[in-house]
Coordinates of C-alpha atoms in Angstrom, one line a residue:
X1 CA -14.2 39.1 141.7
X2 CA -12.5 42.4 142.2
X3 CA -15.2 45.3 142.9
X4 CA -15.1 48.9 144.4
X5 CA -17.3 49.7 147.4
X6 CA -18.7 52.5 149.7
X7 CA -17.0 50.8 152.8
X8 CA -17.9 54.1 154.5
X9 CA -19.9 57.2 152.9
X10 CA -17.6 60.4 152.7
X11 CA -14.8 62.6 151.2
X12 CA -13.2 60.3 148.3
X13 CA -9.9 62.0 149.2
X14 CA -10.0 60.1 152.4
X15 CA -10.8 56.4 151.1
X16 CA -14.5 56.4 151.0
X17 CA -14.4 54.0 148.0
X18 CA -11.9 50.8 148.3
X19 CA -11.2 47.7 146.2
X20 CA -12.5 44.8 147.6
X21 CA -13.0 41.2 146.9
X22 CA -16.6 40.1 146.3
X23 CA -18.5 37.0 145.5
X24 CA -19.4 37.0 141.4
X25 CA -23.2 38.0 141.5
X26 CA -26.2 35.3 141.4
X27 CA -28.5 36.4 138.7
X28 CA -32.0 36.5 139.9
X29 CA -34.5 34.3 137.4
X30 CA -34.9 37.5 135.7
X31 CA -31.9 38.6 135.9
X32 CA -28.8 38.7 133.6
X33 CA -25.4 38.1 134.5
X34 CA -22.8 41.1 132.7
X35 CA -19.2 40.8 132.9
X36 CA -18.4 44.7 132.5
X37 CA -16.5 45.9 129.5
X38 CA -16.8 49.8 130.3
X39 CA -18.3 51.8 132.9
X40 CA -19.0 55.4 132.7
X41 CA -17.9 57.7 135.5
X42 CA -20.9 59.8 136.4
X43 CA -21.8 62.4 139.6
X44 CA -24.4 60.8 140.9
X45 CA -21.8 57.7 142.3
X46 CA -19.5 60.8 143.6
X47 CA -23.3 62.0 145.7
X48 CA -23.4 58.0 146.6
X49 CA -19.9 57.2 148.0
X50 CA -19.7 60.5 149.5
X51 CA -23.5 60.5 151.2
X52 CA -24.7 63.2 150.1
X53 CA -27.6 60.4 149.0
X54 CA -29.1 58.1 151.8
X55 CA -27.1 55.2 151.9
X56 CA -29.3 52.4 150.7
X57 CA -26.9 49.1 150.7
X58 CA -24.4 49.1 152.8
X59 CA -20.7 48.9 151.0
X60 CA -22.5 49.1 147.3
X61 CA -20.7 48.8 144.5
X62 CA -21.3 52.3 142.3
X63 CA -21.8 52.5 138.5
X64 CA -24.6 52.8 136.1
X65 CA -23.0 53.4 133.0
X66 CA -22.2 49.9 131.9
X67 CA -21.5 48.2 128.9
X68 CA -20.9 44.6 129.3
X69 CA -21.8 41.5 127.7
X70 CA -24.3 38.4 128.5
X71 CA -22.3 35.9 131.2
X72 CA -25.0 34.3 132.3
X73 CA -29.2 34.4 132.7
X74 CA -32.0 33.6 135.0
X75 CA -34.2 30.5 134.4
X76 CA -36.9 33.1 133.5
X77 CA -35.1 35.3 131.2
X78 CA -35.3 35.0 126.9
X79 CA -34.5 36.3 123.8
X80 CA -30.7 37.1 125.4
X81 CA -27.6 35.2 124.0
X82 CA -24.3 34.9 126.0
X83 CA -21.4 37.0 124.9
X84 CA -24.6 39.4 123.5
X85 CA -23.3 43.2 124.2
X86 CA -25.6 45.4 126.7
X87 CA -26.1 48.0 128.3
X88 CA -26.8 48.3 131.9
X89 CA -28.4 52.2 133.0
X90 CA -29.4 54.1 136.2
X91 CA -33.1 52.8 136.7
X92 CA -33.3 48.9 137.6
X93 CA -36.4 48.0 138.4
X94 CA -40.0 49.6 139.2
X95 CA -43.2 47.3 140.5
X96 CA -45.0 47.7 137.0
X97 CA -48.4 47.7 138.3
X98 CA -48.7 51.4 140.5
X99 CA -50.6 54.4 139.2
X100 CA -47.6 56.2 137.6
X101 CA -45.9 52.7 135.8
X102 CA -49.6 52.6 134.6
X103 CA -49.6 55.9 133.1
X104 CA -45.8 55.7 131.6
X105 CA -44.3 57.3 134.7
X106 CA -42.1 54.6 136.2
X107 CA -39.3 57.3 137.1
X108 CA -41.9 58.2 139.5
X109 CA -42.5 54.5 140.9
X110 CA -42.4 54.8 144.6
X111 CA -40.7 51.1 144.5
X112 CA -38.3 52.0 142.1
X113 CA -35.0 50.8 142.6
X114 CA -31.4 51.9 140.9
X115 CA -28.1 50.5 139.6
X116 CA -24.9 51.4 141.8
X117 CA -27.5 52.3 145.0
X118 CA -30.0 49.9 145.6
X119 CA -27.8 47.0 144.1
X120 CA -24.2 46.9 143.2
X121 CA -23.4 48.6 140.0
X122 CA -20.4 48.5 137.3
X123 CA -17.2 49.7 139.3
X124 CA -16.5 45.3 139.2
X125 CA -15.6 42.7 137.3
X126 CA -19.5 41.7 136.9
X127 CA -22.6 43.0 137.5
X128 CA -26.9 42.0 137.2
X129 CA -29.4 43.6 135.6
X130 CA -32.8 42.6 135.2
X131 CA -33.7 41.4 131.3
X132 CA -36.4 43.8 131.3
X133 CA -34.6 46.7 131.5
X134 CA -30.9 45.7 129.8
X135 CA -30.1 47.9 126.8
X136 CA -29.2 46.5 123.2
X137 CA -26.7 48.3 122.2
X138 CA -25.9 49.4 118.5
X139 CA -23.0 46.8 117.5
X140 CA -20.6 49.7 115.6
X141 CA -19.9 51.8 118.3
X142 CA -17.2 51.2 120.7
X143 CA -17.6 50.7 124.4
X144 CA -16.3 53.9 125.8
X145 CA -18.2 56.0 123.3
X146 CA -21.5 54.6 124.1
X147 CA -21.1 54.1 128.3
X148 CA -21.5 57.7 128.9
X149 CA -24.9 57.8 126.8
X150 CA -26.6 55.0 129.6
X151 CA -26.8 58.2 132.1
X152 CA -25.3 61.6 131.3
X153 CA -27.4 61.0 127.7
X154 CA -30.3 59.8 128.7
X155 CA -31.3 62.7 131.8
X156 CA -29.8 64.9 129.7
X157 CA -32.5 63.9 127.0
X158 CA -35.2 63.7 129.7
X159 CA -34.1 67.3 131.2
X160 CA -34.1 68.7 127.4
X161 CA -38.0 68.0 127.7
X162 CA -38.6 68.8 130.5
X163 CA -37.4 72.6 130.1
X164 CA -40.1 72.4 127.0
X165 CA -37.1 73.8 124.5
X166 CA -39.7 76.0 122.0
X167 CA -39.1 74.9 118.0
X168 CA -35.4 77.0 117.6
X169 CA -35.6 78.5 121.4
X170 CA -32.8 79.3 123.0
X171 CA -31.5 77.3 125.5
X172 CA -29.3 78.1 128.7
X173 CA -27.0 75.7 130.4
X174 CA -25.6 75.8 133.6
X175 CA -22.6 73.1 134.2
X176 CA -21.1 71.5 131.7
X177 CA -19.9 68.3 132.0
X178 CA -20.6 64.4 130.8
X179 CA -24.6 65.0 130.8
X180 CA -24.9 68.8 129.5
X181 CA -22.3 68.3 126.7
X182 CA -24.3 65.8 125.5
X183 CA -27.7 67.6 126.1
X184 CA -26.2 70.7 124.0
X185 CA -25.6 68.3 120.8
X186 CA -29.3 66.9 120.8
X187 CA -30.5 70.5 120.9
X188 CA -28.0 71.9 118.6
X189 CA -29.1 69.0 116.1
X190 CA -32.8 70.0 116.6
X191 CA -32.0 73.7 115.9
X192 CA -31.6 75.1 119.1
X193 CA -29.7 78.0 119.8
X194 CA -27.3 77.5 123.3
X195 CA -25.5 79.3 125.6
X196 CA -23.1 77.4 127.9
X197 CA -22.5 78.7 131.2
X198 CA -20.3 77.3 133.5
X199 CA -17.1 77.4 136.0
X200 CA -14.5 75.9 133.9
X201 CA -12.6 77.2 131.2
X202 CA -11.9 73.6 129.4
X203 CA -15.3 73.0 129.7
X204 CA -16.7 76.5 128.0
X205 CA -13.5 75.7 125.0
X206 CA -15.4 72.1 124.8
X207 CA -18.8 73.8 124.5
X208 CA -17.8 76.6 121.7
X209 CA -15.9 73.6 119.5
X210 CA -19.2 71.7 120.0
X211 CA -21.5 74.3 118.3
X212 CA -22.7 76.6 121.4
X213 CA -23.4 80.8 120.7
X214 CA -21.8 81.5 123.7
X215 CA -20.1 80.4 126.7
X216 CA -19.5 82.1 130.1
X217 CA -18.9 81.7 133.4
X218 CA -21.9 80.8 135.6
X219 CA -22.7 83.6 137.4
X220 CA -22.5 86.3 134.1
X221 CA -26.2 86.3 132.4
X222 CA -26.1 84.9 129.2
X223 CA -26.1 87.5 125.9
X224 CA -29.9 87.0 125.2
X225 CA -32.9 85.7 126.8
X226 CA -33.6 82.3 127.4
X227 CA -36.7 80.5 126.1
X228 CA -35.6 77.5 128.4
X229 CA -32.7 76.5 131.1
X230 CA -31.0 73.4 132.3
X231 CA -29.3 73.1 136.0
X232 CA -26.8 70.5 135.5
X233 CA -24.4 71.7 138.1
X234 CA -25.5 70.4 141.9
X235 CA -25.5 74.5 143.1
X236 CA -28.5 75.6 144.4
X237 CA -27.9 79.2 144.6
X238 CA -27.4 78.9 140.4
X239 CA -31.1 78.6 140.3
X240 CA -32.2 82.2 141.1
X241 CA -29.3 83.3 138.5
X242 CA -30.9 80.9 136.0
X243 CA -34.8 82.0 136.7
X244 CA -33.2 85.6 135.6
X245 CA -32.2 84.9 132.7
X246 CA -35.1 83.2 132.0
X247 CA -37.3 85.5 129.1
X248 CA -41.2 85.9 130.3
X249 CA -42.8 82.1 130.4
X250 CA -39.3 80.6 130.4
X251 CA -39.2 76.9 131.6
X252 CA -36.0 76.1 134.1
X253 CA -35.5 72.4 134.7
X254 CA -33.2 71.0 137.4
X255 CA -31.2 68.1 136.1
X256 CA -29.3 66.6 139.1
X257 CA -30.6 64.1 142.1
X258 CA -28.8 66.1 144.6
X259 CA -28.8 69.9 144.8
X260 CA -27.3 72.0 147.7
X261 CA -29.9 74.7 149.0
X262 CA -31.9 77.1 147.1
X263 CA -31.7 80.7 148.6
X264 CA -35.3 82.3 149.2
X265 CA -36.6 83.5 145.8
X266 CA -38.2 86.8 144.8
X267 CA -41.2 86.2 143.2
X268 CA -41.1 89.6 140.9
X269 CA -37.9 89.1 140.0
X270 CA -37.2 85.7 140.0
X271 CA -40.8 83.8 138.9
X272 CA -43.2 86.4 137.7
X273 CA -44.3 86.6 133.9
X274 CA -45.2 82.8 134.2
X275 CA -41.8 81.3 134.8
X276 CA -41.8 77.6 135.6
X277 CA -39.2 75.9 137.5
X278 CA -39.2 71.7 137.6
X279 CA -37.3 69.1 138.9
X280 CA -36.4 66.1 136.2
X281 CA -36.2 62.8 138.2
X282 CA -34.4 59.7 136.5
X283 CA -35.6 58.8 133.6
X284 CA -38.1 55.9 131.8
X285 CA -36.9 52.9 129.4
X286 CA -38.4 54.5 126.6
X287 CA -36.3 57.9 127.3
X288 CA -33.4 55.6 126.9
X289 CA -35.0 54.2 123.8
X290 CA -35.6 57.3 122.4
X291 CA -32.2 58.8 123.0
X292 CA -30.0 56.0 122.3
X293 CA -31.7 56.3 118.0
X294 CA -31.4 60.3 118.4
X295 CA -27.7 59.8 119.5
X296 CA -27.5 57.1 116.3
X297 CA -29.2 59.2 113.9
X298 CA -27.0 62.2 114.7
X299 CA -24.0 61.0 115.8
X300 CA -24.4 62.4 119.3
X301 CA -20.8 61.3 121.0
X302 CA -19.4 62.2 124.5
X303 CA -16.2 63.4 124.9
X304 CA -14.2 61.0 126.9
X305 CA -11.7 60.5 129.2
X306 CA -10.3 56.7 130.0
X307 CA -9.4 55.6 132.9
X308 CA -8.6 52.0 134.4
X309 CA -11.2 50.5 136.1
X310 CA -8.1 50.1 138.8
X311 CA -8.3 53.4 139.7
X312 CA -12.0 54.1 140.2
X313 CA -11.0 56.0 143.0
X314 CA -8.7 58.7 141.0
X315 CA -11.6 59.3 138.6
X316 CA -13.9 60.1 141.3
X317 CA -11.4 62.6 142.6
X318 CA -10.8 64.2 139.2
X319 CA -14.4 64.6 138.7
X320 CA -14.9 66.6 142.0
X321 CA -12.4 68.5 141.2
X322 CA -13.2 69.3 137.6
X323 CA -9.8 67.9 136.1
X324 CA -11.3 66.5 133.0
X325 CA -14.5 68.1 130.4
X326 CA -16.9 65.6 128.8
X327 CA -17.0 62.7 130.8
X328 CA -14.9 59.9 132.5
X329 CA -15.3 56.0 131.7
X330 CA -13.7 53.2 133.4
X331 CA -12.5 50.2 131.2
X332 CA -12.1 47.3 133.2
X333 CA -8.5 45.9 133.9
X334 CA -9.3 43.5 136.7
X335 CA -9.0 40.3 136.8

């Protein structure tokens, strides 16, 4: 099969990413096989194929916004039809039996492992998933509308709660692209009040024509107190800016899995009055449950940006370089 792979962690402007040949995957007894249909475009595989994560498999294949359908199964695996549509997400797999998959913490599994890092994600022809933690998929929404809702929508979802959004609070955030214009329409729909702040002046048109009270650039301080704060751009040196704008015990929660440095804070200013500041890492199944009804019940939709799955490569570039709002998706053309 045709796939894209790391073949050597850095810029994307100088190759990091190439088209290869690859066997068609084995699934594991647990395992399904998914040719992929769609495959959403999202930062965290620009962090991977330029290193600015650990490499964890060498040459992987990126992607973790899949939609696909059933190819093939494990001797182990039920309930799963072939040509049955699903959806294939960030978190893989997690050992089930530690003190935080106990508690219903398994983003916080120390064995956890993730699609497009540990194991080659949707940027092919085919991918595996374990059954376990395969998405069904609502049958009357298209591909490209629902790949961006496997990652951008679900951490966006899981950052919303962690930045404990008070009943009608006001909500700041900073970045807007595939995850926090998604994020903005689940707390619009729940009566929030938002203000968008952010670089680009597509993205702050896309956030006033989705419902947000304001929209400005990053830096400026939003027109009111915030009640709570979402970092979705990787910028370190946002999150003093953000903790000011914060009102007195204002909740800032940082979004990404890869942030640049944080200049030294000032307590008084920056995290007195009972300020909290938390990190949100990946997400559970049951976020993804959660969200994925939420997005059904309110018509929660990304705005998208196609590109063939061809030219991976391109839409990596264009992300970096903020070319596009909303969010990218690959649809596969290989073959």
């Amino acid at each position: 099969m045709r796939a894209w792979s790391v073949v050597e962690p850095g810029p994307v402007e100088a190759g990091s990413l190439r088209l290869v040949g690859k066997p068609v995957p084995v699934p594991g007894d647990d395992e399904l096989l998914v040719r992929v249909r769609a495959c959403g475009v999202c930062r965290t595989d620009l962090h991977v194929a330029e290193g600015d994560l650990p490499e964890h498999r060498p040459g992987v294949t990126p992607g973790h916004e899949i939609v696909g359908e059933v190819a093939g199964s494990g001797a182990a695996v039920r309930g799963f039809e072939a040509g049955e549509r699903v959806g294939v997400a960030w978190l893989r797999r997690t050992d089930g039996s530690c003190a935080h998959c106990a508690r219903g913490s398994e983003n916080l599994c120390p064995a956890s492992r993730y699609t497009g890092w540990d194991a080659d994600g949707g940027y092919a022809q085919y991918t595996t998933v374990p059954a376990a933690y395969a998405y069904r998929l609502p049958g009357d929404v298209d591909d490209v509308t629902l790949a961006p809702l496997l990652c951008a929508g679900i951490i966006g979802y899981r950052a919303l709660r962690r930045a404990a959004l008070p009943t009608g609070g006001r909500l700041g955030l900073y970045g807007f692209g595939g995850s926090a214009h998604l994020c903005a329409q689940v707390a619009l729909a729940e009566g929030a009040t938002v203000h968008v702040l952010t670089r680009g002046a597509a993205a702050r048109r896309l956030a006033l024509g989705l419902g947000a009270a304001s929209a400005r650039d990053a830096r400026e301080m939003p027109p009111e107190p915030l009640d709570s704060a979402i970092l979705f751009a990787p910028v370190g040196d946002l999150v003093p800016v953000a903790l000011r704008a914060l009102d007195r015990g204002g909740t800032l929660a940082i979004a990404g899995i890869h942030l640049s440095d944080i200049p030294a804070l000032r307590y008084e200013s920056d995290l007195f009055y009972e300020k909290q500041l938390r990190s949100v890492t990946s997400n559970t199944r049951e976020d993804g449950r959660e969200f994925l009804a939420l997005a059904a019940r309110h018509g929660i939709h990304a705005t998208t940006h196609t590109y063939p799955l061809s030219r991976a490569d391109e839409a990596l570039r264009d992300l970096k370089a903020g070319r596009f709002d909303g969010a990218a998706v690959l649809v596969n053309d290989l073959s």
